[in-house]
Short mmCIF file of C-alpha atoms in Angstrom, two decimals:
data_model
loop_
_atom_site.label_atom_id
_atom_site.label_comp_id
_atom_site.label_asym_id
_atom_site.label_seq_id
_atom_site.Cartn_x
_atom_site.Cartn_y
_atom_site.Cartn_z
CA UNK A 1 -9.32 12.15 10.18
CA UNK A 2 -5.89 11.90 8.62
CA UNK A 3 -5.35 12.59 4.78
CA UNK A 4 -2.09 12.18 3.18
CA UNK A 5 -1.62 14.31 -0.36
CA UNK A 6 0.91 14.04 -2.60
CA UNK A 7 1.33 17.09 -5.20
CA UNK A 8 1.99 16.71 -8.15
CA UNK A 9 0.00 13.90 -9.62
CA UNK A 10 2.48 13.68 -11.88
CA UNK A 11 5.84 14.41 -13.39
CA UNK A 12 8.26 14.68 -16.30
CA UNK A 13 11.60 15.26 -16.44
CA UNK A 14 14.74 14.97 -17.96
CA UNK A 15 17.73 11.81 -17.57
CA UNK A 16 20.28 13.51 -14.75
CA UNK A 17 18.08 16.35 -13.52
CA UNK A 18 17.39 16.09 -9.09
CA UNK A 19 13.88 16.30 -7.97
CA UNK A 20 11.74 16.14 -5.17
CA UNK A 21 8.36 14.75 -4.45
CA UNK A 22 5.91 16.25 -2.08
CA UNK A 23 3.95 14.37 0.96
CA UNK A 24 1.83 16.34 3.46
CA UNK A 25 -0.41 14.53 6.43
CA UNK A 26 -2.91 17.01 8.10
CA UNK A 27 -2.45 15.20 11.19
CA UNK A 28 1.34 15.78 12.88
CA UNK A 29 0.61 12.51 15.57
CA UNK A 30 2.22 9.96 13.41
CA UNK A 31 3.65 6.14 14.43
CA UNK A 32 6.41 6.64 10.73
CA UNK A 33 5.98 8.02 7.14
CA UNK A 34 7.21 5.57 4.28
CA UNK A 35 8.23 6.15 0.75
CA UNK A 36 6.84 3.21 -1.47
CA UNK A 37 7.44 2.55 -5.72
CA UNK A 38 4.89 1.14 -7.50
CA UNK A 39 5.65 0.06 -11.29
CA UNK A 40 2.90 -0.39 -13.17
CA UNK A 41 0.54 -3.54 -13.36
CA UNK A 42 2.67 -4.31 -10.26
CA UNK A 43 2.62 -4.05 -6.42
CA UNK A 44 4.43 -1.91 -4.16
CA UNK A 45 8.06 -1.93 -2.83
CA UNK A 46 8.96 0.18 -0.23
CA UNK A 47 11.75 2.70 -0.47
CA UNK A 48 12.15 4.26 2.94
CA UNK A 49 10.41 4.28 6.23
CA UNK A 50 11.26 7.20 8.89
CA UNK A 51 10.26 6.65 12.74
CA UNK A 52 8.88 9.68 13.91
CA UNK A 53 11.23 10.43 15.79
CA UNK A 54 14.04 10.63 12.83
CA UNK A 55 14.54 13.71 10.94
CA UNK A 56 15.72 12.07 7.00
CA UNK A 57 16.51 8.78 5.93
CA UNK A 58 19.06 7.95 2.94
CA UNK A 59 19.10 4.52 0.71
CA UNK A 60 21.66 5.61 -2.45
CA UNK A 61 20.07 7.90 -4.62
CA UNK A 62 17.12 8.29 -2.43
CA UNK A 63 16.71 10.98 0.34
CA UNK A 64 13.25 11.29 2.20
CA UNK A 65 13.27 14.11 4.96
CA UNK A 66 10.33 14.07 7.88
CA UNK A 67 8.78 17.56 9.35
CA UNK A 68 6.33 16.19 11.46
CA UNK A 69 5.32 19.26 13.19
CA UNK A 70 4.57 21.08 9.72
CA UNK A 71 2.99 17.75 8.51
CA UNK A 72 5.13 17.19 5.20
CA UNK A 73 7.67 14.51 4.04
CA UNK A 74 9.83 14.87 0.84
CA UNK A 75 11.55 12.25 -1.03
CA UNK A 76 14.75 13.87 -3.15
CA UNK A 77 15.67 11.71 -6.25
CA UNK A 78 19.97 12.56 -7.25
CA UNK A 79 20.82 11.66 -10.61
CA UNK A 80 17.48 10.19 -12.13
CA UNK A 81 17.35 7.49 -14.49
CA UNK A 82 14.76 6.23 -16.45
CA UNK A 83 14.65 3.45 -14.42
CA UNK A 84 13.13 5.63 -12.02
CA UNK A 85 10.21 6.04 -13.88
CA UNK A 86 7.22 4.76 -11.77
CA UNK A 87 4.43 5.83 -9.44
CA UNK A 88 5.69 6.69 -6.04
CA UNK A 89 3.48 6.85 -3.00
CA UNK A 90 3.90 7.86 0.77
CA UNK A 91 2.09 6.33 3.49
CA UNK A 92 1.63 7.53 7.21
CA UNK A 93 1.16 4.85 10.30
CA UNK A 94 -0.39 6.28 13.11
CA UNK A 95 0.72 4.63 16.29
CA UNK A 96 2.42 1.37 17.40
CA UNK A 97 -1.19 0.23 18.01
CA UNK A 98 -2.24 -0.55 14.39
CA UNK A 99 -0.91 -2.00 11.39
CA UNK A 100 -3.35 0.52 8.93
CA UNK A 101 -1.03 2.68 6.75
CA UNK A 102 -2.91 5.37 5.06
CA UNK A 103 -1.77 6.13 1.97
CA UNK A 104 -1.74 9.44 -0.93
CA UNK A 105 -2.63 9.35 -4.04
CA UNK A 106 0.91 9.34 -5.30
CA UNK A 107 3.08 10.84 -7.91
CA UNK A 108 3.67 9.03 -11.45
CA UNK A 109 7.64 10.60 -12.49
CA UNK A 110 8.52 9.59 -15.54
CA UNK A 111 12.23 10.04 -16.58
CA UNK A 112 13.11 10.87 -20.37
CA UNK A 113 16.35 9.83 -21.83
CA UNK B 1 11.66 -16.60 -1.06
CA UNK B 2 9.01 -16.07 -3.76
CA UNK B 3 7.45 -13.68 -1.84
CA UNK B 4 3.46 -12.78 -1.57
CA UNK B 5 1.68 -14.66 -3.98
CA UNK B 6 -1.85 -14.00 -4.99
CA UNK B 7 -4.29 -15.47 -7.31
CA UNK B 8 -5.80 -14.82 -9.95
CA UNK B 9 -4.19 -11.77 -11.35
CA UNK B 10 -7.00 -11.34 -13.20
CA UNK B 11 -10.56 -11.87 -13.27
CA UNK B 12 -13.50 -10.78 -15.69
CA UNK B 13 -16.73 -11.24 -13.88
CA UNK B 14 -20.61 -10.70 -14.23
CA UNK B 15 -22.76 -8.58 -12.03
CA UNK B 16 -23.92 -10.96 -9.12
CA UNK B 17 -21.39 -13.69 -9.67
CA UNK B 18 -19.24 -14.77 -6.15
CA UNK B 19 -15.47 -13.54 -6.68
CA UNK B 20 -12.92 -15.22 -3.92
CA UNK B 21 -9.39 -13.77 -4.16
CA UNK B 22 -6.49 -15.77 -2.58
CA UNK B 23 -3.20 -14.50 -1.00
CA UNK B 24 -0.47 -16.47 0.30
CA UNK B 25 1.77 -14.83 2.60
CA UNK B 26 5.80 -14.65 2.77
CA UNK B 27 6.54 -17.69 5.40
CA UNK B 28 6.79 -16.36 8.62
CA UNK B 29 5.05 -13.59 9.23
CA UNK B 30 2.52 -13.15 11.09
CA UNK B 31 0.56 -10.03 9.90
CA UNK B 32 -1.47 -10.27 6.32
CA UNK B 33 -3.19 -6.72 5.11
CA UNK B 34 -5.79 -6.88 2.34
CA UNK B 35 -5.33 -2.80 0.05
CA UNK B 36 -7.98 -2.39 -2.26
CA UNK B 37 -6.38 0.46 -4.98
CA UNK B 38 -9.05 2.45 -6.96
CA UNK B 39 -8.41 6.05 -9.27
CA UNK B 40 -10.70 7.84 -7.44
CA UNK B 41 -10.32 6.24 -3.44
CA UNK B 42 -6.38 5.39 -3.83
CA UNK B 43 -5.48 2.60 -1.48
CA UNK B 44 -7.11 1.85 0.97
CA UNK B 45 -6.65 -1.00 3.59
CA UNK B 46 -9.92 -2.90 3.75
CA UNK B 47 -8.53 -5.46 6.60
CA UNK B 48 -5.74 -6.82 8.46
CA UNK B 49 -4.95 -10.29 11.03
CA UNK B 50 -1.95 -10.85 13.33
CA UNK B 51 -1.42 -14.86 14.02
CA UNK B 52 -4.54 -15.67 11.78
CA UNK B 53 -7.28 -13.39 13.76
CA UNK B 54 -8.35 -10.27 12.37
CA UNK B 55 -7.69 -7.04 14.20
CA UNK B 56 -9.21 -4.03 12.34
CA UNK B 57 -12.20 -4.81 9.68
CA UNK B 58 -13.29 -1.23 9.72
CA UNK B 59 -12.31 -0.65 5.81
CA UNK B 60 -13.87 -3.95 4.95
CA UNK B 61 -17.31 -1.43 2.50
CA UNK B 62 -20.36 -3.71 3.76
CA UNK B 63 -21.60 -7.32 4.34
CA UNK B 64 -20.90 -8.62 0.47
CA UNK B 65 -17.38 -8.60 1.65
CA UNK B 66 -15.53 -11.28 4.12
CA UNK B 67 -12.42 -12.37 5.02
CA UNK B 68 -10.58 -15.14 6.21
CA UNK B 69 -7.21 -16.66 7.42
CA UNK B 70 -7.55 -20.24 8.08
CA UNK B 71 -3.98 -20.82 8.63
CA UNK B 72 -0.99 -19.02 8.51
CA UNK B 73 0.23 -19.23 5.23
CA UNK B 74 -3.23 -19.23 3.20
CA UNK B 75 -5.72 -16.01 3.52
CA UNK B 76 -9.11 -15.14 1.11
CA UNK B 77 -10.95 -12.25 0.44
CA UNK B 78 -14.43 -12.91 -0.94
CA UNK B 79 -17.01 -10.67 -2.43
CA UNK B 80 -20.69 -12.01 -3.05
CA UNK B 81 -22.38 -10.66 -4.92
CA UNK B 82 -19.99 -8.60 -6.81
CA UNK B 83 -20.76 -5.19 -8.50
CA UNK B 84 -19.23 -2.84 -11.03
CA UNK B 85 -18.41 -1.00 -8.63
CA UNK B 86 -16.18 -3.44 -6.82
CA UNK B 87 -13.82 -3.68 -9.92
CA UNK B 88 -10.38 -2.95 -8.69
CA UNK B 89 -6.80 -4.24 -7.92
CA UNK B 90 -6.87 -5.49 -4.67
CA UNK B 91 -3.49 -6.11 -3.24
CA UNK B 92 -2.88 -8.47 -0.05
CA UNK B 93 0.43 -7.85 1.73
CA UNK B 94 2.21 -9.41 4.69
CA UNK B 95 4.81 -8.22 7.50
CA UNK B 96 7.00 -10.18 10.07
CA UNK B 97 7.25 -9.55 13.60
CA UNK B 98 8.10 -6.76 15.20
CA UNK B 99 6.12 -4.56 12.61
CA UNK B 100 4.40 -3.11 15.34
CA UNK B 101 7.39 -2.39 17.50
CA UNK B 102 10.00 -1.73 15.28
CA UNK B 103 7.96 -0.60 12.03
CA UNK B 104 9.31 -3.29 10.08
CA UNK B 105 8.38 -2.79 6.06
CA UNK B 106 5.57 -4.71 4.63
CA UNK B 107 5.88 -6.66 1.35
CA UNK B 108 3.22 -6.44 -1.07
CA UNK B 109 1.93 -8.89 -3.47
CA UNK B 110 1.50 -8.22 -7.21
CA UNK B 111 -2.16 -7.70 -6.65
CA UNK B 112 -5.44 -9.42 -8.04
CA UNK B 113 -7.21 -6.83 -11.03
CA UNK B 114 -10.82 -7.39 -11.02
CA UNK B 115 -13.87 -6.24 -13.42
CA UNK B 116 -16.81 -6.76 -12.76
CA UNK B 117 -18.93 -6.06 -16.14
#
């Protein structure tokens, strides 16, 4: 059965500093891995998506890197702002044949001025 | 487009009462998730339809829940009776075509928060 955990639960950090949030899958026979933000009280927006096949995906300030044999995914933040602030989850699809993404638990980052 | 719209955002209920969630999804596409997010289970997708039919029911927890998609641009999620232990947020969510094939990105709705007391 594929689990997807996401360490840490949460995060604090200062305005400017880089970071990098942690994804792993125990299962490496994955369809694509995507990075979604979740504000609170809202729903989710999704950040990145990498195809299996793909090796990192970029979207400005955003960087999420796919090992799929070693079962991990990391999504590098440059520059954070407190706008970043939010709960970010990841979110494995395993094959072409179904829609289910299975989701972690995800990481709350919040960004201090 | 105003994107996935749900209703209500919020609903108080008693032990025992019917709850029926609505989700309207972004026009055009064709595939409409139901994610039920808990603290201790995450999210978890509790059912899914392609062109109106359902294709995977297997998170759906037991018989007190059912779902339906009558047309293409209305779906509901219905719990009867409800229990405590059903209060959640429960998010629907809809993708075009070509999610399957190309892995297209889904678009969530702002999600329905329900308590049942």
């Amino acid at each position: 059965k594929q689990e997807v955990t996401q360490i840490p639960a949460a995060l604090s950090v200062p305005e400017g500093e880089n970071l990098v949030l942690n994804c792993s899958f125990t299962d490496s026979a994955i369809y694509n891995l995507q990075w979604f933000r979740q504000d609170p009280g809202k729903g989710l927006t999704s950040l990145l998506l990498i195809q299996s096949s793909q090796r990192e995906q970029t979207s400005g300030r955003l960087n999420a890197s796919l090992d799929k044999s070693s079962g991990r995914s990391t999504l590098y933040i440059a520059a954070s702002q407190p706008g970043d602030s939010a709960t970010y989850l990841c979110a494995v699809r395993l094959s072409s044949n179904t829609g289910k993404l299975i989701f972690g638990q995800g990481t709350t980052l919040q960004v201090k001025p | 487009d105003a994107g996935v719209i749900q209703s209500p955002r919020h609903e108080v209920t008693e032990m025992g009462q019917e709850v029926t969630l609505r989700c309207k999804p972004i026009s055009g596409h064709d595939y409409l998730f139901w994610y039920r997010q808990t603290m201790m289970r995450g999210l978890e997708l509790l059912i899914y339809f392609n062109n109106n039919v359902p294709i995977d029911d297997s998170g759906m927890p037991e018989d007190r829940f059912s779902a339906k998609m009558p047309n293409a641009s209305f779906s509901t999620l219905k719990i009867q009776p409800s229990e405590p232990r059903d209060s959640a947020v429960y998010f629907c969510a809809s993708s075009p075509t070509g999610f399957r094939i190309s892995g297209n990105t889904i678009y969530f709705g702002e999600g329905s928060w329900l308590t049942v007391v």
